[in-house]
Amino acid sequence: MDGSSGLPPPRVAYDRTPIHRGSVFAVERVTFRDDAGRVIVRDIVRHPGAVTVIPVRDDGSLVMIRNWRVAVGTWLDEFCAGKLEPSEDPALAAARELEEETGFTAARIRPVGVFFTSPGFADERMYVFEATGLTPVPQRLEVGEQIEVVTRSVEDLQGMITRGELVDGKTLGAFTLWKHGASGTGATP
């Protein structure tokens, strides 16, 4: 035990082998030993991180997108989001994604919180921001993006969650942080 938390000390990898490097993420095979000395091998997705933006209109409604997601073969309702570029400030990425995907700029971008998207196999951190003081501008979709901009009340969004209609994990996590008043100043994972 490490004495402070009651947990065993962190495991240290003794081998890291690159398996794949793509345009969005890489995969690394990590080998380490467990507490009993057994060799454990895990494939880990290495991701530069991403942002999710909760755009709030002056009337309190939320700007969302309906986005075609190839991986799951369907349209999903979600908050706009995007991958961080190397060394990019997450707040600047949030402003960029807001404009590209929704066609709005924001007078204010406020950090809400950070979470790991799927720490069982990936190191991706999702930085959540609230955008207010919205001004419409032309949308700047990337090649291949199919996005419809929609506006929903907070109550409508809560109803979608209750009925199981909102199934995008980053949107569920971001909305939960935002709805419960996360300040963005807590510990960063």
XYZ file of N, CA and C in Angstrom:
567
model
N 0.838 -1.186 0.000
C 0.000 0.000 0.000
C 0.884 1.250 0.000
N 0.354 2.329 -0.575
C 1.173 3.529 -0.656
C 1.072 4.401 0.593
N 0.217 4.028 1.549
C 0.156 4.738 2.811
C -0.804 5.909 2.835
N -1.016 6.594 1.729
C -1.868 7.777 1.751
C -3.313 7.464 1.394
N -3.544 6.570 0.465
C -4.906 6.313 0.010
C -5.393 4.913 0.309
N -4.525 4.057 0.795
C -4.910 2.670 1.013
C -4.844 1.827 -0.244
N -4.470 2.428 -1.349
C -4.346 1.706 -2.616
C -2.922 1.200 -2.785
N -2.752 0.120 -3.557
C -1.383 -0.321 -3.837
C -0.654 0.737 -4.661
N 0.674 0.709 -4.664
C 1.405 1.685 -5.472
C 1.069 1.507 -6.950
N 1.194 2.577 -7.731
C 0.902 2.477 -9.163
C 1.782 1.430 -9.835
N 1.233 0.779 -10.832
C 2.007 -0.199 -11.600
C 2.854 0.546 -12.617
N 4.043 0.042 -12.841
C 4.967 0.685 -13.768
C 5.137 -0.213 -14.984
N 4.882 0.353 -16.155
C 5.056 -0.404 -17.394
C 6.535 -0.638 -17.636
N 6.885 -1.834 -18.065
C 8.281 -2.090 -18.407
C 8.468 -2.261 -19.905
N 7.369 -2.252 -20.660
C 7.492 -2.287 -22.118
C 6.321 -1.531 -22.720
N 6.629 -0.682 -23.683
C 5.610 0.070 -24.426
C 5.939 -0.083 -25.902
N 5.014 -0.673 -26.655
C 5.242 -0.928 -28.072
C 4.166 -0.240 -28.903
N 4.546 0.656 -29.824
C 3.541 1.265 -30.699
C 2.908 0.202 -31.599
N 1.594 0.220 -31.700
C 0.855 -0.738 -32.522
C 0.268 -0.056 -33.755
N -0.220 1.172 -33.571
C -0.901 1.896 -34.652
C -0.754 3.393 -34.412
N -0.575 4.141 -35.484
C -0.603 5.595 -35.412
C -1.488 6.084 -36.544
N -2.604 6.707 -36.182
C -3.539 7.235 -37.163
C -3.613 8.746 -37.077
N -4.558 9.321 -37.805
C -4.686 10.777 -37.825
C -5.352 11.327 -36.565
N -6.072 10.489 -35.826
C -6.779 10.949 -34.633
C -6.164 10.404 -33.353
N -5.722 9.165 -33.357
C -5.182 8.551 -32.147
C -4.124 7.521 -32.501
N -3.433 7.053 -31.469
C -2.440 5.985 -31.609
C -2.827 4.868 -30.645
N -2.307 3.676 -30.902
C -2.512 2.550 -29.994
C -1.142 2.048 -29.561
N -1.006 1.847 -28.259
C 0.255 1.404 -27.677
C -0.010 0.138 -26.854
N 0.809 -0.878 -27.040
C 0.724 -2.095 -26.224
C 1.623 -1.890 -25.006
N 1.019 -1.966 -23.821
C 1.721 -1.717 -22.563
C 1.810 -3.026 -21.786
N 3.017 -3.359 -21.327
C 3.242 -4.574 -20.544
C 3.718 -4.175 -19.150
N 3.098 -4.782 -18.130
C 3.482 -4.519 -16.745
C 3.200 -5.768 -15.913
N 3.579 -5.741 -14.665
C 3.314 -6.859 -13.743
C 2.296 -6.411 -12.702
N 1.383 -7.333 -12.362
C 0.429 -7.024 -11.303
C 1.063 -7.290 -9.938
N 0.284 -7.114 -8.879
C 0.818 -7.268 -7.515
C 1.338 -8.673 -7.236
N 0.813 -9.669 -7.958
C 1.257 -11.056 -7.767
C 2.434 -11.411 -8.671
N 2.897 -10.442 -9.475
C 4.032 -10.684 -10.354
C 3.666 -11.216 -11.727
N 2.360 -11.357 -12.005
C 1.934 -11.855 -13.318
C 2.119 -10.774 -14.376
N 2.499 -11.196 -15.581
C 2.648 -10.273 -16.699
C 1.258 -9.925 -17.234
N 0.993 -8.640 -17.369
C -0.277 -8.133 -17.882
C 0.032 -7.308 -19.130
N -0.734 -7.532 -20.200
C -0.568 -6.787 -21.449
C -1.893 -6.096 -21.764
N -1.834 -4.811 -22.049
C -3.024 -4.042 -22.403
C -2.717 -3.181 -23.625
N -3.692 -3.082 -24.522
C -3.599 -2.143 -25.636
C -4.325 -0.872 -25.212
N -3.626 0.256 -25.295
C -4.137 1.533 -24.815
C -4.251 2.506 -25.986
N -5.412 3.149 -26.110
C -5.597 4.206 -27.095
C -5.001 5.484 -26.514
N -4.060 6.066 -27.238
C -3.436 7.335 -26.851
C -4.093 8.434 -27.680
N -4.724 9.374 -27.009
C -5.520 10.407 -27.669
C -5.068 11.778 -27.176
N -4.989 12.785 -28.052
C -4.500 14.096 -27.624
C -5.468 14.873 -26.736
N -6.667 14.357 -26.545
C -7.677 15.066 -25.768
C -8.668 15.754 -26.685
N -9.769 16.190 -26.102
C -10.832 16.804 -26.888
C -11.592 17.804 -26.027
N -12.435 18.569 -26.685
C -13.288 19.544 -26.003
C -14.743 19.277 -26.354
N -15.617 19.609 -25.425
C -17.057 19.629 -25.650
C -17.545 20.993 -25.197
N -18.444 21.579 -25.982
C -18.932 22.923 -25.683
C -20.442 22.887 -25.469
N -20.886 23.525 -24.391
C -22.314 23.677 -24.108
C -22.673 25.126 -24.428
N -23.219 25.382 -25.632
C -23.591 26.738 -26.012
C -24.960 27.098 -25.415
N -24.999 28.178 -24.631
C -26.222 28.605 -23.958
C -26.688 29.916 -24.584
N -27.888 29.889 -25.159
C -28.458 31.100 -25.764
C -28.940 32.040 -24.659
N -29.213 33.278 -25.021
C -29.655 34.274 -24.038
C -30.941 33.860 -23.327
N -31.794 33.065 -23.998
C -33.051 32.610 -23.381
C -32.869 31.354 -22.529
N -31.629 30.871 -22.394
C -31.348 29.694 -21.583
C -31.398 28.380 -22.337
N -31.838 28.416 -23.598
C -31.857 27.178 -24.383
C -30.438 26.813 -24.801
N -30.258 25.556 -25.172
C -28.939 25.012 -25.491
C -28.842 24.695 -26.974
N -27.747 25.105 -27.582
C -27.492 24.789 -28.987
C -26.808 23.431 -29.028
N -27.400 22.531 -29.812
C -26.845 21.185 -29.956
C -26.694 20.883 -31.437
N -26.101 19.757 -31.721
C -26.004 19.311 -33.104
C -26.570 17.903 -33.213
N -27.076 17.606 -34.380
C -27.436 16.232 -34.739
C -26.361 15.829 -35.735
N -25.594 14.799 -35.368
C -24.363 14.463 -36.072
C -24.403 13.010 -36.533
N -24.076 12.757 -37.803
C -23.984 11.380 -38.297
C -22.684 10.781 -37.781
N -22.795 9.662 -37.048
C -21.627 8.994 -36.485
C -21.436 7.653 -37.174
N -20.411 7.582 -37.995
C -20.127 6.390 -38.790
C -19.910 5.168 -37.900
N -19.197 5.331 -36.781
C -18.856 4.188 -35.925
C -20.084 3.457 -35.402
N -21.175 4.183 -35.149
C -22.392 3.547 -34.636
C -23.510 3.515 -35.670
N -23.261 4.096 -36.840
C -24.198 4.016 -37.954
C -25.524 4.711 -37.734
N -25.500 5.841 -37.033
C -26.755 6.551 -36.794
C -26.492 8.025 -36.497
N -27.574 8.796 -36.480
C -27.516 10.198 -36.088
C -27.587 10.274 -34.569
N -26.753 11.113 -33.963
C -26.775 11.323 -32.517
C -26.979 12.800 -32.212
N -27.767 13.066 -31.183
C -27.885 14.420 -30.651
C -26.745 14.600 -29.660
N -26.010 15.697 -29.801
C -24.839 15.910 -28.954
C -24.477 17.379 -28.898
N -23.623 17.726 -27.950
C -23.010 19.043 -27.942
C -21.843 19.012 -28.920
N -21.510 20.175 -29.487
C -20.386 20.220 -30.422
C -19.099 19.866 -29.680
N -18.183 19.278 -30.419
C -16.950 18.788 -29.799
C -15.887 18.606 -30.866
N -14.657 18.453 -30.424
C -13.588 18.192 -31.371
C -12.280 17.885 -30.677
N -11.386 17.318 -31.445
C -10.065 16.890 -30.978
C -9.148 18.093 -30.798
N -8.324 18.025 -29.765
C -7.283 19.028 -29.566
C -6.140 18.788 -30.545
N -5.596 19.853 -31.062
C -4.367 19.765 -31.844
C -3.199 19.728 -30.850
N -2.022 19.234 -31.265
C -0.884 19.179 -30.336
C -0.609 20.540 -29.694
N -0.492 20.575 -28.379
C -0.190 21.775 -27.581
C -1.260 22.859 -27.664
N -2.445 22.539 -28.153
C -3.501 23.545 -28.295
C -4.163 23.828 -26.950
N -4.440 25.086 -26.693
C -5.181 25.500 -25.505
C -6.624 25.010 -25.652
N -7.144 24.242 -24.694
C -8.507 23.726 -24.820
C -9.569 24.813 -25.012
N -9.404 25.980 -24.390
C -10.391 27.052 -24.560
C -10.419 27.552 -26.004
N -9.258 27.634 -26.640
C -9.211 28.046 -28.047
C -9.834 26.981 -28.941
N -9.596 25.718 -28.613
C -10.214 24.626 -29.375
C -11.730 24.665 -29.226
N -12.208 24.988 -28.029
C -13.653 25.075 -27.797
C -14.269 26.167 -28.666
N -13.626 27.327 -28.732
C -14.128 28.421 -29.572
C -14.135 28.014 -31.041
N -13.089 27.326 -31.475
C -12.999 26.870 -32.869
C -14.114 25.890 -33.200
N -14.298 24.879 -32.350
C -15.319 23.865 -32.616
C -16.722 24.455 -32.581
N -16.960 25.381 -31.668
C -18.261 26.048 -31.598
C -18.587 26.707 -32.931
N -17.649 27.459 -33.462
C -17.868 28.158 -34.732
C -18.001 27.181 -35.896
N -17.087 26.220 -35.981
C -17.109 25.283 -37.111
C -18.413 24.492 -37.175
N -18.836 23.942 -36.033
C -19.948 22.994 -36.047
C -21.319 23.626 -35.865
N -21.413 24.727 -35.092
C -22.736 25.308 -34.830
C -22.993 26.601 -35.578
N -21.939 27.273 -36.031
C -22.133 28.565 -36.664
C -22.389 29.671 -35.648
N -21.746 29.583 -34.481
C -21.831 30.630 -33.467
C -20.432 30.947 -32.956
N -20.231 32.210 -32.583
C -19.078 32.577 -31.772
C -19.616 32.934 -30.389
N -18.734 32.989 -29.400
C -19.157 33.270 -28.029
C -18.377 34.446 -27.459
N -19.078 35.298 -26.729
C -18.410 36.390 -26.022
C -17.631 35.844 -24.829
N -18.136 34.727 -24.255
C -17.487 34.128 -23.090
C -17.425 32.612 -23.235
N -16.252 32.063 -22.957
C -16.049 30.604 -22.909
C -15.546 30.306 -21.492
N -16.340 29.555 -20.725
C -16.008 29.276 -19.322
C -15.742 27.787 -19.130
N -14.621 27.425 -18.493
C -14.381 26.002 -18.224
C -15.391 25.466 -17.211
N -15.894 24.271 -17.481
C -16.868 23.620 -16.603
C -16.229 22.456 -15.858
N -15.408 21.668 -16.539
C -14.778 20.521 -15.898
C -14.027 19.669 -16.901
N -13.458 18.594 -16.408
C -12.672 17.664 -17.225
C -13.002 16.253 -16.775
N -13.093 15.324 -17.741
C -13.273 13.918 -17.373
C -12.583 13.028 -18.391
N -12.276 11.794 -17.978
C -11.759 10.791 -18.902
C -12.951 10.163 -19.615
N -12.864 9.997 -20.926
C -14.000 9.454 -21.675
C -14.177 7.960 -21.488
N -13.102 7.202 -21.444
C -13.195 5.748 -21.303
C -11.870 5.198 -20.788
N -11.571 5.415 -19.497
C -10.242 5.108 -18.976
C -9.895 3.630 -18.899
N -10.827 2.758 -19.233
C -10.500 1.338 -19.268
C -9.566 0.980 -20.408
N -9.555 1.807 -21.467
C -8.677 1.508 -22.600
C -8.112 2.746 -23.285
N -8.471 3.945 -22.834
C -8.009 5.159 -23.510
C -7.615 6.219 -22.488
N -6.683 7.104 -22.883
C -6.257 8.185 -21.991
C -6.867 9.531 -22.376
N -7.890 9.535 -23.226
C -8.510 10.779 -23.695
C -9.146 11.556 -22.546
N -8.746 12.827 -22.433
C -9.380 13.756 -21.493
C -10.352 14.619 -22.286
N -11.544 14.806 -21.736
C -12.545 15.666 -22.351
C -12.663 16.931 -21.504
N -12.366 18.066 -22.114
C -12.458 19.366 -21.456
C -13.811 19.966 -21.817
N -14.604 20.313 -20.813
C -15.962 20.811 -21.029
C -15.993 22.315 -20.788
N -16.649 23.027 -21.716
C -16.775 24.478 -21.622
C -18.222 24.894 -21.820
N -18.588 26.005 -21.184
C -19.865 26.665 -21.428
C -19.576 27.887 -22.291
N -20.390 28.092 -23.325
C -20.245 29.251 -24.203
C -21.497 30.115 -24.080
N -21.311 31.407 -23.803
C -22.436 32.340 -23.685
C -22.139 33.596 -24.493
N -23.170 34.439 -24.647
C -23.016 35.625 -25.482
C -22.840 35.224 -26.934
N -23.732 34.356 -27.419
C -23.588 33.760 -28.753
C -23.972 34.735 -29.860
N -23.192 34.722 -30.929
C -23.452 35.510 -32.132
C -23.380 34.575 -33.328
N -24.422 34.594 -34.203
C -24.374 33.701 -35.363
C -23.314 34.133 -36.380
N -22.634 33.144 -36.935
C -21.648 33.320 -38.006
C -21.824 32.132 -38.953
N -21.201 32.151 -40.120
C -21.317 30.981 -41.003
C -20.675 29.736 -40.375
N -21.360 28.626 -40.521
C -20.823 27.330 -40.093
C -19.627 26.989 -40.987
N -18.609 26.305 -40.440
C -17.429 25.919 -41.221
C -17.168 24.432 -41.034
N -18.024 23.606 -41.608
C -17.901 22.159 -41.445
C -16.667 21.631 -42.157
N -16.060 20.601 -41.556
C -14.943 19.921 -42.199
C -15.484 18.995 -43.274
N -14.638 18.622 -44.216
C -15.029 17.707 -45.282
C -15.574 16.424 -44.665
N -16.744 16.010 -45.122
C -17.344 14.767 -44.647
C -18.270 14.924 -43.455
N -18.264 16.089 -42.800
C -19.159 16.273 -41.654
C -20.586 16.509 -42.128
N -21.521 15.824 -41.491
C -22.949 16.013 -41.731
C -23.549 16.411 -40.394
N -23.855 17.693 -40.243
C -24.304 18.215 -38.956
C -25.514 19.111 -39.163
N -26.538 18.876 -38.354
C -27.707 19.745 -38.299
C -27.694 20.424 -36.934
N -27.845 21.744 -36.902
C -27.868 22.487 -35.647
C -29.304 22.518 -35.128
N -29.473 22.198 -33.847
C -30.792 22.207 -33.203
C -30.674 22.951 -31.873
N -31.791 23.520 -31.435
C -31.841 24.192 -30.137
C -32.822 23.443 -29.254
N -32.430 23.197 -28.024
C -33.283 22.462 -27.083
C -33.310 23.199 -25.744
N -34.459 23.131 -25.088
C -34.528 23.659 -23.727
C -33.850 22.654 -22.794
N -33.465 23.117 -21.633
C -32.872 22.222 -20.634
C -33.863 21.112 -20.293
N -35.147 21.462 -20.186
C -36.177 20.471 -19.860
C -36.297 19.424 -20.963
N -36.250 19.859 -22.226
C -36.300 18.902 -23.347
C -35.120 17.934 -23.275
N -33.950 18.473 -22.994
C -32.753 17.638 -22.918
C -32.863 16.638 -21.764
N -33.358 17.087 -20.621
C -33.550 16.174 -19.491
C -34.549 15.074 -19.851
N -35.609 15.423 -20.593
C -36.578 14.424 -21.038
C -35.954 13.411 -21.979
N -35.107 13.878 -22.897
C -34.412 12.964 -23.809
C -33.549 11.975 -23.031
N -32.895 12.467 -21.984
C -32.061 11.586 -21.158
C -32.934 10.549 -20.458
N -34.030 10.994 -19.862
C -34.934 10.090 -19.138
C -35.491 9.006 -20.052
N -35.823 9.380 -21.290
C -36.401 8.426 -22.250
C -35.347 7.571 -22.953
N -34.072 7.804 -22.671
C -33.009 7.035 -23.315
C -32.743 7.447 -24.748
N -33.135 8.656 -25.111
C -32.945 9.148 -26.481
C -31.598 9.838 -26.664
N -30.998 10.304 -25.594
C -29.684 10.938 -25.662
C -28.672 9.912 -25.174
N -27.835 9.417 -26.090
C -26.941 8.303 -25.760
C -25.463 8.622 -25.995
N -25.145 9.861 -26.318
C -23.755 10.257 -26.531
C -23.091 10.512 -25.175
N -22.055 9.741 -24.862
C -21.420 9.796 -23.552
C -20.838 11.145 -23.191
N -20.164 11.806 -24.128
C -19.550 13.093 -23.799
C -20.612 14.128 -23.486
N -21.753 14.056 -24.198
C -22.840 14.998 -23.953
C -23.480 14.733 -22.594
N -23.685 13.468 -22.259
C -24.233 13.120 -20.943
C -23.305 13.600 -19.824
N -22.001 13.358 -19.975
C -21.041 13.791 -18.959
C -20.963 15.301 -18.851
N -20.906 15.982 -19.991
C -20.808 17.441 -19.996
C -22.055 18.070 -19.381
N -23.230 17.572 -19.767
C -24.481 18.117 -19.243
C -24.557 17.919 -17.732
N -24.133 16.760 -17.250
C -24.148 16.486 -15.811
C -23.254 17.473 -15.063
N -22.031 17.684 -15.549
C -21.129 18.650 -14.912
C -21.748 20.048 -14.913
N -22.274 20.450 -16.062
C -22.835 21.792 -16.214
C -24.070 21.974 -15.338
N -24.967 21.018 -15.371
C -26.229 21.105 -14.634
C -25.991 21.154 -13.131
N -24.951 20.499 -12.670
C -24.671 20.475 -11.238
C -23.691 21.566 -10.820
N -23.474 22.526 -11.715
C -22.726 23.715 -11.349
C -21.234 23.556 -11.209
N -20.646 22.605 -11.931
C -19.189 22.452 -11.864
C -18.532 23.771 -12.251
N -17.488 24.121 -11.548
C -16.852 25.423 -11.745
C -15.677 25.388 -12.699
N -15.219 24.187 -13.030
C -14.050 24.094 -13.895
C -12.748 24.295 -13.161
N -12.817 24.515 -11.851
C -11.599 24.787 -11.088
C -11.162 23.607 -10.236
N -11.882 22.489 -10.349
C -11.534 21.311 -9.552
C -10.292 20.624 -10.082
N -9.970 19.509 -9.465
C -8.796 18.733 -9.872
C -8.962 18.241 -11.296
N -7.910 18.292 -12.061
C -7.919 17.802 -13.435
C -7.398 16.376 -13.441
N -8.188 15.454 -14.047
C -7.689 14.067 -14.095
C -6.425 13.971 -14.924
